[in-house]
Short mmCIF file of C-alpha atoms and ligand atoms in Angstrom, two decimals:
data_model
loop_
_atom_site.label_atom_id
_atom_site.label_comp_id
_atom_site.label_asym_id
_atom_site.label_seq_id
_atom_site.Cartn_x
_atom_site.Cartn_y
_atom_site.Cartn_z
CA MET A 51 15.67 51.04 22.12
CA ALA A 52 18.46 50.21 19.86
CA SER A 53 16.21 48.91 17.12
CA LEU A 54 13.93 51.90 17.34
CA ALA A 55 16.92 54.14 16.96
CA VAL A 56 18.06 52.22 13.74
CA ALA A 57 14.67 52.53 12.50
CA ALA A 58 14.31 56.17 13.07
CA CYS A 59 17.79 56.56 10.97
CA GLY A 60 15.90 55.23 8.13
CA LYS A 61 18.07 52.03 7.86
CA LYS A 62 16.24 48.95 6.23
CA GLU A 63 17.87 45.99 7.79
CA GLU A 64 15.42 45.11 10.40
CA PRO A 65 12.18 45.10 8.19
CA LYS A 66 14.16 43.09 5.56
CA ALA A 67 14.87 40.34 8.09
CA ALA A 68 11.10 40.05 8.80
CA ALA A 69 10.13 39.62 5.29
CA PRO A 70 9.45 35.88 4.99
CA ALA A 71 6.81 35.91 7.73
CA ALA A 72 5.22 39.02 6.42
CA ALA A 73 5.00 37.45 2.71
CA ALA A 74 3.32 34.33 4.40
CA ASN A 75 0.85 36.72 6.18
CA ALA A 76 0.06 38.30 2.95
CA GLU A 77 -1.02 35.38 1.17
CA GLU A 78 -4.70 34.24 1.26
CA LYS A 79 -5.01 31.27 3.59
CA VAL A 80 -5.32 28.57 1.00
CA LEU A 81 -3.14 25.81 -0.14
CA ASN A 82 -4.07 23.60 -3.19
CA VAL A 83 -2.32 20.08 -3.02
CA TYR A 84 -1.93 17.44 -5.51
CA ASN A 85 -0.73 13.98 -4.29
CA TRP A 86 -1.10 10.30 -5.19
CA PRO A 87 -4.06 8.40 -3.58
CA ASP A 88 -3.63 6.70 -0.36
CA TYR A 89 -0.66 8.81 0.51
CA VAL A 90 -1.47 10.99 3.66
CA ALA A 91 -1.77 10.07 7.24
CA GLN A 92 -5.39 10.32 8.45
CA ASP A 93 -5.25 13.51 10.55
CA MET A 94 -2.37 15.34 8.84
CA ILE A 95 -4.32 17.69 6.63
CA THR A 96 -6.90 18.64 9.43
CA ASN A 97 -4.09 19.13 12.07
CA PHE A 98 -2.31 21.37 9.61
CA GLU A 99 -5.24 23.42 8.86
CA LYS A 100 -5.93 23.89 12.73
CA GLU A 101 -2.31 24.88 13.46
CA THR A 102 -1.94 27.31 10.58
CA GLY A 103 -5.53 28.52 9.69
CA ILE A 104 -4.70 27.62 6.10
CA LYS A 105 -7.42 25.72 4.15
CA VAL A 106 -6.21 22.69 2.15
CA ASN A 107 -7.89 21.78 -1.02
CA TYR A 108 -6.55 18.25 -1.68
CA GLN A 109 -6.79 16.48 -5.02
CA THR A 110 -5.15 13.13 -6.17
CA PHE A 111 -3.44 11.80 -9.39
CA GLU A 112 -2.73 8.26 -10.50
CA ASN A 113 0.55 8.41 -12.22
CA ASN A 114 3.38 10.44 -12.88
CA GLU A 115 2.42 10.91 -16.54
CA ALA A 116 -0.86 12.61 -15.35
CA LEU A 117 1.10 15.01 -12.95
CA GLN A 118 3.51 15.94 -15.67
CA ALA A 119 0.59 16.77 -18.19
CA LYS A 120 -0.76 19.21 -15.68
CA LEU A 121 2.63 20.86 -14.93
CA VAL A 122 3.27 21.06 -18.73
CA ALA A 123 -0.05 22.71 -19.37
CA GLY A 124 0.55 25.24 -16.65
CA ASN A 125 -1.84 27.20 -14.51
CA SER A 126 -2.60 23.92 -12.55
CA GLY A 127 -3.55 25.99 -9.53
CA PHE A 128 -1.60 23.54 -7.25
CA ASP A 129 0.89 24.75 -4.76
CA ILE A 130 2.28 21.47 -3.61
CA VAL A 131 2.66 18.60 -6.04
CA VAL A 132 4.25 15.13 -5.39
CA PRO A 133 6.47 14.05 -8.50
CA GLY A 134 8.33 10.79 -8.60
CA SER A 135 12.08 11.20 -8.67
CA VAL A 136 12.27 9.89 -12.21
CA PHE A 137 10.45 12.94 -13.51
CA VAL A 138 12.04 15.50 -11.26
CA LYS A 139 15.03 16.30 -13.36
CA ALA A 140 13.01 16.81 -16.59
CA GLN A 141 10.81 18.98 -14.74
CA ILE A 142 13.33 21.20 -13.19
CA GLU A 143 15.07 21.48 -16.64
CA ALA A 144 11.80 22.61 -18.00
CA GLY A 145 11.38 25.39 -15.39
CA LEU A 146 8.25 23.71 -14.00
CA LEU A 147 9.39 23.77 -10.25
CA LYS A 148 10.25 26.61 -7.98
CA LYS A 149 13.21 26.44 -5.91
CA LEU A 150 12.47 25.78 -2.05
CA ASP A 151 12.89 28.71 0.25
CA LYS A 152 14.84 26.96 3.03
CA SER A 153 14.74 29.90 5.16
CA GLN A 154 11.01 29.01 5.77
CA ILE A 155 11.59 25.42 6.45
CA PRO A 156 13.56 25.23 9.72
CA ASN A 157 12.55 21.51 9.95
CA TYR A 158 14.63 20.94 7.06
CA LYS A 159 17.47 19.91 9.19
CA ASN A 160 15.37 16.63 10.14
CA LEU A 161 16.10 15.00 6.80
CA ASP A 162 18.47 12.19 6.45
CA ALA A 163 21.62 13.59 4.83
CA ASP A 164 22.45 10.25 3.24
CA LEU A 165 19.03 9.95 1.64
CA MET A 166 19.11 13.50 0.42
CA LYS A 167 22.39 12.61 -1.65
CA LYS A 168 20.58 10.00 -3.43
CA LEU A 169 18.39 12.94 -4.94
CA VAL A 170 21.25 14.94 -5.97
CA GLY A 171 21.34 13.11 -9.41
CA VAL A 172 17.86 14.58 -9.99
CA ASP A 173 18.04 17.70 -8.25
CA ALA A 174 21.48 19.19 -7.97
CA GLY A 175 22.22 20.73 -4.78
CA ASN A 176 18.64 19.39 -3.43
CA GLU A 177 17.42 22.97 -4.28
CA HIS A 178 13.78 22.13 -5.80
CA VAL A 179 12.46 18.85 -3.94
CA LEU A 180 12.44 16.89 -0.83
CA PRO A 181 11.29 13.38 -0.08
CA TRP A 182 7.62 12.92 0.98
CA ALA A 183 8.37 9.17 1.19
CA TRP A 184 10.31 6.58 -0.66
CA SER A 185 9.83 3.00 -1.22
CA PHE A 186 10.72 0.37 -4.02
CA THR A 187 9.01 -1.08 -7.05
CA THR A 188 8.67 -4.89 -6.53
CA VAL A 189 6.40 -7.96 -6.82
CA GLY A 190 3.41 -8.31 -4.21
CA ILE A 191 1.72 -11.52 -3.52
CA ASN A 192 -1.26 -13.09 -1.87
CA LYS A 193 0.56 -16.04 -0.40
CA ALA A 194 -2.07 -18.60 -0.19
CA LYS A 195 -3.42 -17.88 -3.59
CA VAL A 196 -0.04 -17.92 -5.09
CA ALA A 197 0.97 -21.17 -3.57
CA LYS A 198 -2.42 -22.85 -4.79
CA ALA A 199 -2.04 -21.35 -8.29
CA LEU A 200 1.55 -22.67 -8.62
CA GLY A 201 0.74 -26.11 -7.46
CA ASN A 202 3.85 -28.29 -7.50
CA THR A 203 5.91 -25.50 -8.91
CA PRO A 204 8.09 -23.90 -6.02
CA MET A 205 8.25 -20.42 -5.93
CA PRO A 206 10.96 -18.99 -8.04
CA ASP A 207 14.46 -17.89 -6.81
CA ASN A 208 13.99 -14.62 -8.45
CA ALA A 209 10.51 -12.85 -7.52
CA TRP A 210 10.47 -10.85 -10.74
CA ASP A 211 9.80 -14.34 -12.56
CA LEU A 212 6.25 -14.24 -10.97
CA VAL A 213 5.41 -11.28 -13.32
CA PHE A 214 7.86 -11.66 -16.35
CA ASN A 215 8.49 -15.26 -16.84
CA PRO A 216 5.79 -16.99 -18.85
CA THR A 217 6.35 -20.36 -16.90
CA TYR A 218 5.16 -18.74 -14.01
CA THR A 219 2.60 -16.06 -15.47
CA ALA A 220 0.66 -19.07 -17.15
CA LYS A 221 0.00 -20.53 -13.77
CA LEU A 222 -0.78 -17.17 -11.94
CA LYS A 223 -3.17 -15.93 -14.51
CA SER A 224 -5.96 -17.87 -12.96
CA CYS A 225 -5.87 -15.90 -9.71
CA GLY A 226 -5.15 -12.59 -11.55
CA ILE A 227 -1.87 -10.70 -12.34
CA ALA A 228 -1.89 -6.99 -11.99
CA TYR A 229 0.55 -4.44 -13.41
CA LEU A 230 0.85 -0.71 -12.58
CA ASP A 231 -0.72 1.27 -15.31
CA SER A 232 2.06 3.48 -16.45
CA PRO A 233 5.04 3.23 -19.00
CA THR A 234 7.58 4.53 -16.58
CA GLU A 235 6.42 2.16 -13.80
CA ILE A 236 6.59 -1.10 -16.14
CA LEU A 237 9.54 -0.42 -18.43
CA PRO A 238 12.32 0.20 -15.78
CA PRO A 239 11.64 -3.26 -13.90
CA ALA A 240 11.18 -4.95 -17.41
CA LEU A 241 14.69 -3.57 -18.34
CA HIS A 242 16.09 -4.54 -14.99
CA TYR A 243 14.78 -8.18 -15.52
CA ILE A 244 16.32 -8.51 -18.80
CA GLY A 245 19.70 -7.30 -17.48
CA LYS A 246 19.70 -3.84 -19.03
CA ASN A 247 19.94 -0.51 -17.18
CA ALA A 248 16.48 -0.05 -15.64
CA TYR A 249 16.64 3.70 -16.75
CA SER A 250 18.32 2.93 -20.24
CA GLU A 251 17.37 5.81 -22.66
CA ASP A 252 18.15 3.57 -25.52
CA ALA A 253 15.14 2.82 -27.74
CA ALA A 254 16.54 -0.52 -28.78
CA ASP A 255 16.55 -1.59 -24.96
CA HIS A 256 13.07 -0.44 -24.78
CA LYS A 257 12.17 -2.46 -27.91
CA ALA A 258 13.97 -5.71 -26.27
CA ALA A 259 12.02 -5.04 -22.96
CA GLY A 260 8.75 -4.93 -25.17
CA GLU A 261 9.64 -8.37 -26.68
CA MET A 262 9.97 -9.96 -23.28
CA LEU A 263 6.68 -8.41 -22.16
CA ALA A 264 4.75 -9.52 -24.96
CA LYS A 265 5.34 -12.98 -24.17
CA VAL A 266 3.37 -12.61 -20.92
CA ARG A 267 0.84 -10.10 -22.14
CA LYS A 268 -1.94 -12.62 -22.43
CA ASP A 269 -1.58 -13.62 -18.80
CA ILE A 270 -1.92 -9.82 -17.35
CA ARG A 271 -5.55 -9.49 -15.95
CA LEU A 272 -5.34 -5.69 -15.11
CA PHE A 273 -3.62 -2.48 -15.64
CA SER A 274 -4.39 -1.14 -12.20
CA SER A 275 -4.75 2.25 -10.72
CA THR A 276 -6.41 0.70 -7.61
CA MET A 277 -3.71 -1.73 -6.61
CA ILE A 278 -4.51 -1.66 -3.04
CA ASP A 279 -8.00 -2.67 -3.40
CA ASP A 280 -7.19 -5.21 -6.12
CA LEU A 281 -4.84 -6.94 -3.88
CA ALA A 282 -6.80 -6.82 -0.70
CA GLY A 283 -10.14 -7.39 -2.34
CA GLY A 284 -8.81 -10.52 -4.33
CA LYS A 285 -9.20 -9.22 -7.85
CA ALA A 286 -5.31 -9.96 -8.21
CA CYS A 287 -2.87 -12.53 -6.47
CA VAL A 288 0.27 -11.10 -8.07
CA ALA A 289 1.24 -7.43 -8.35
CA LEU A 290 3.94 -5.53 -10.09
CA GLY A 291 3.63 -2.62 -7.76
CA TRP A 292 4.98 -0.29 -4.97
CA ALA A 293 6.15 -2.02 -1.65
CA GLY A 294 4.29 0.83 0.09
CA ASP A 295 1.08 0.13 -1.47
CA ILE A 296 1.45 -3.60 -1.04
CA ASN A 297 2.07 -2.85 2.56
CA ILE A 298 -1.19 -1.14 2.63
CA ALA A 299 -2.83 -3.86 1.05
CA ALA A 300 -1.44 -6.47 3.60
CA LYS A 301 -2.60 -4.15 6.42
CA ARG A 302 -6.10 -3.97 4.82
CA ALA A 303 -6.47 -7.50 4.40
CA LYS A 304 -5.69 -8.00 8.12
CA GLU A 305 -7.88 -5.39 9.30
CA ASN A 306 -10.71 -6.83 7.14
CA LYS A 307 -10.23 -10.31 8.93
CA SER A 308 -10.00 -11.69 5.34
CA GLY A 309 -7.56 -14.44 6.55
CA GLN A 310 -5.46 -13.49 3.45
CA GLU A 311 -1.89 -12.68 3.89
CA ILE A 312 -0.30 -10.25 1.52
CA GLU A 313 3.49 -9.67 1.19
CA ALA A 314 5.80 -7.36 -0.65
CA LEU A 315 8.66 -9.55 -2.01
CA LEU A 316 12.36 -8.45 -1.98
CA PRO A 317 13.65 -9.82 -5.31
CA LYS A 318 16.94 -11.47 -5.33
CA THR A 319 18.22 -9.29 -8.22
CA GLY A 320 16.74 -6.11 -6.28
CA GLY A 321 13.64 -3.87 -6.41
CA LEU A 322 13.76 -0.44 -7.81
CA ILE A 323 13.95 2.44 -5.19
CA PHE A 324 11.86 5.54 -5.70
CA PHE A 325 11.31 8.76 -4.07
CA ASP A 326 8.22 10.77 -4.23
CA THR A 327 9.08 14.33 -3.58
CA LEU A 328 7.41 17.44 -2.44
CA ALA A 329 7.75 20.24 -4.98
CA VAL A 330 6.09 23.57 -5.74
CA PRO A 331 5.12 24.51 -9.32
CA ALA A 332 6.76 27.49 -10.75
CA ASP A 333 3.46 29.19 -11.15
CA ALA A 334 2.19 28.37 -7.63
CA LYS A 335 -0.04 31.23 -6.17
CA HIS A 336 0.65 30.26 -2.53
CA PRO A 337 4.41 29.51 -2.27
CA ASN A 338 4.69 30.69 1.36
CA ASN A 339 1.74 28.30 2.32
CA ALA A 340 3.47 25.62 0.58
CA MET A 341 6.82 26.28 2.70
CA ALA A 342 4.59 26.15 5.76
CA PHE A 343 3.19 22.90 4.85
CA ILE A 344 6.60 21.39 4.01
CA ASN A 345 7.82 22.67 7.47
CA TYR A 346 4.75 21.13 9.16
CA PHE A 347 5.24 17.87 7.42
CA LEU A 348 8.89 17.75 8.44
CA LYS A 349 7.89 17.63 12.18
CA PRO A 350 9.20 14.22 13.53
CA GLU A 351 5.68 13.12 14.60
CA VAL A 352 4.01 14.20 11.49
CA SER A 353 6.61 12.48 9.10
CA ALA A 354 6.44 9.20 11.23
CA ALA A 355 2.60 9.02 11.11
CA LEU A 356 2.83 8.58 7.34
CA THR A 357 5.09 5.81 7.87
CA ASN A 358 3.28 4.15 10.64
CA GLU A 359 -0.18 4.39 8.86
CA LEU A 360 0.80 3.47 5.33
CA GLY A 361 4.23 1.65 5.43
CA TYR A 362 6.06 3.97 3.26
CA PRO A 363 9.48 4.77 4.90
CA THR A 364 10.19 8.42 5.70
CA ALA A 365 13.31 10.32 4.98
CA ASN A 366 12.96 12.32 8.10
CA LYS A 367 15.69 11.05 10.29
CA ALA A 368 14.50 12.95 13.22
CA SER A 369 11.28 10.96 13.05
CA LEU A 370 12.66 7.50 13.18
CA ALA A 371 12.04 7.59 16.95
CA ASN A 372 8.46 7.98 16.45
CA VAL A 373 8.33 5.00 13.93
CA GLU A 374 6.62 1.99 15.66
CA PRO A 375 8.96 -0.81 16.21
CA GLU A 376 6.71 -3.37 14.22
CA THR A 377 7.09 -1.09 11.32
CA ALA A 378 10.75 -0.16 11.84
CA GLN A 379 11.42 -3.93 11.76
CA ASN A 380 9.57 -4.64 8.63
CA LYS A 381 11.96 -5.27 5.73
CA ALA A 382 9.19 -4.51 3.26
CA VAL A 383 9.00 -0.85 4.60
CA PHE A 384 12.68 -0.39 5.57
CA PRO A 385 14.82 -3.09 3.66
CA ASP A 386 18.13 -3.96 5.54
CA GLU A 387 21.38 -2.98 4.05
CA GLY A 388 21.92 -6.23 2.31
CA ASN A 389 18.65 -5.72 0.24
CA LEU A 390 19.18 -2.01 -0.24
CA GLY A 391 22.62 -2.81 -1.81
CA LEU A 392 20.78 -4.91 -4.44
CA MET A 393 18.32 -2.36 -5.37
CA VAL A 394 18.50 -0.04 -8.42
CA PRO A 395 18.91 3.47 -7.24
CA PRO A 396 16.63 6.38 -8.28
CA ALA A 397 17.59 7.88 -11.77
CA ALA A 398 16.15 10.34 -14.26
CA LEU A 399 14.32 9.78 -17.49
CA GLY A 400 14.55 12.42 -20.22
CA ASN A 401 11.65 13.53 -22.41
CA ALA A 402 12.81 11.30 -25.50
CA ALA A 403 13.24 8.13 -23.28
CA ARG A 404 9.75 8.53 -21.86
CA GLU A 405 8.10 9.03 -25.26
CA SER A 406 10.12 5.93 -26.72
CA MET A 407 9.03 3.76 -23.52
CA THR A 408 5.40 5.02 -23.65
CA ALA A 409 5.30 3.87 -27.43
CA VAL A 410 6.43 0.32 -26.22
CA TYR A 411 4.10 0.31 -23.36
CA THR A 412 1.23 1.03 -25.40
CA SER A 413 1.82 -1.52 -27.91
CA PHE A 414 2.39 -3.92 -25.12
CA LYS A 415 -0.98 -3.14 -23.36
CA LYS A 416 -2.86 -3.29 -26.80
CA GLY A 417 -1.30 -6.63 -27.28
CA LYS A 418 0.03 -5.58 -30.64
N1 SPD B 773 -0.42 5.18 -2.48
C1 SPD B 773 0.84 5.99 -2.85
C2 SPD B 773 1.43 5.85 -4.10
C3 SPD B 773 2.65 6.41 -4.47
C4 SPD B 773 3.39 5.89 -5.45
N2 SPD B 773 4.45 6.61 -6.08
C5 SPD B 773 5.19 5.66 -6.88
C6 SPD B 773 6.12 6.37 -7.70
C7 SPD B 773 7.12 5.39 -8.23
N3 SPD B 773 7.68 5.70 -9.42
#
């Protein structure tokens, strides 16, 4: 009665309070998602469609550079994209991402506040993005093949030597070394290996990393966008890749009963932590559906399924109870405090630094 009386007096407070839901209903029931390959739990999309009636169109991209090009071109048509933390700051500064409407994301409270602090450097106030998953860039190996190719040479103390030190790469080229195919995936670990800031914006540092890389170029078999298959299928015995994808390859090799054991190593000098983040392009046509998707993803059991099935750690603290013990105890999924302390935290790269890295990477890849 009281609310009817207020409405009869012509006051607008109550309709305003109901605005987000009304807006969500007004959008056509469509959501266009652009994510990395092998990065969603099996039933997540169908379950979201069933629960919300929103039809999801799902496409994938292979590296941050490809996503960046789509966002910069504009009118991508995507409502949800998943940029790596290294690109987020520049994307926010260029006005490419919308602020999240947290009033439509009640499950936002499930996120781990400590991990969210790690993103503040790329997204001040955590206003635009939140983690889909995180992991670290490292070296992955097929244990038996690497042992055979190294022969009498023992495994190095520092796992990065397997991909950057010619003494090791010369031996491992026989079973195949694969690098990720992207300047911003290769230059940061190369800089870290030569003792520079992994996210240095100094072109002279990039040049020095390029000189180190040139010495191993002849030993690199693949620049891979299909690292999981390349490792699990035997095209490569060593990978400079993401721990999460190496974990997937390990699982696949086991399921295929290949007898091959694949492992993501924890380098003594540390891997490079990254976050892949959920974001909404500034020109998204279905931002309310995007918020519904984010809120759905943040349900504990939904976030945990990504970690259980794919070996990428979740930043959803409330979901940790749903993570299977074997996955929770796997240090290649959730590194312990000691290892985390050694790792390079996520950071941003500006446009000029990325251009300089691209120039160095392109010459390295061409072998010139
Ligand atoms: N299979 C999922 C791959 C996601 C990798 N994103 C990594 C970005 C690191 N900079």
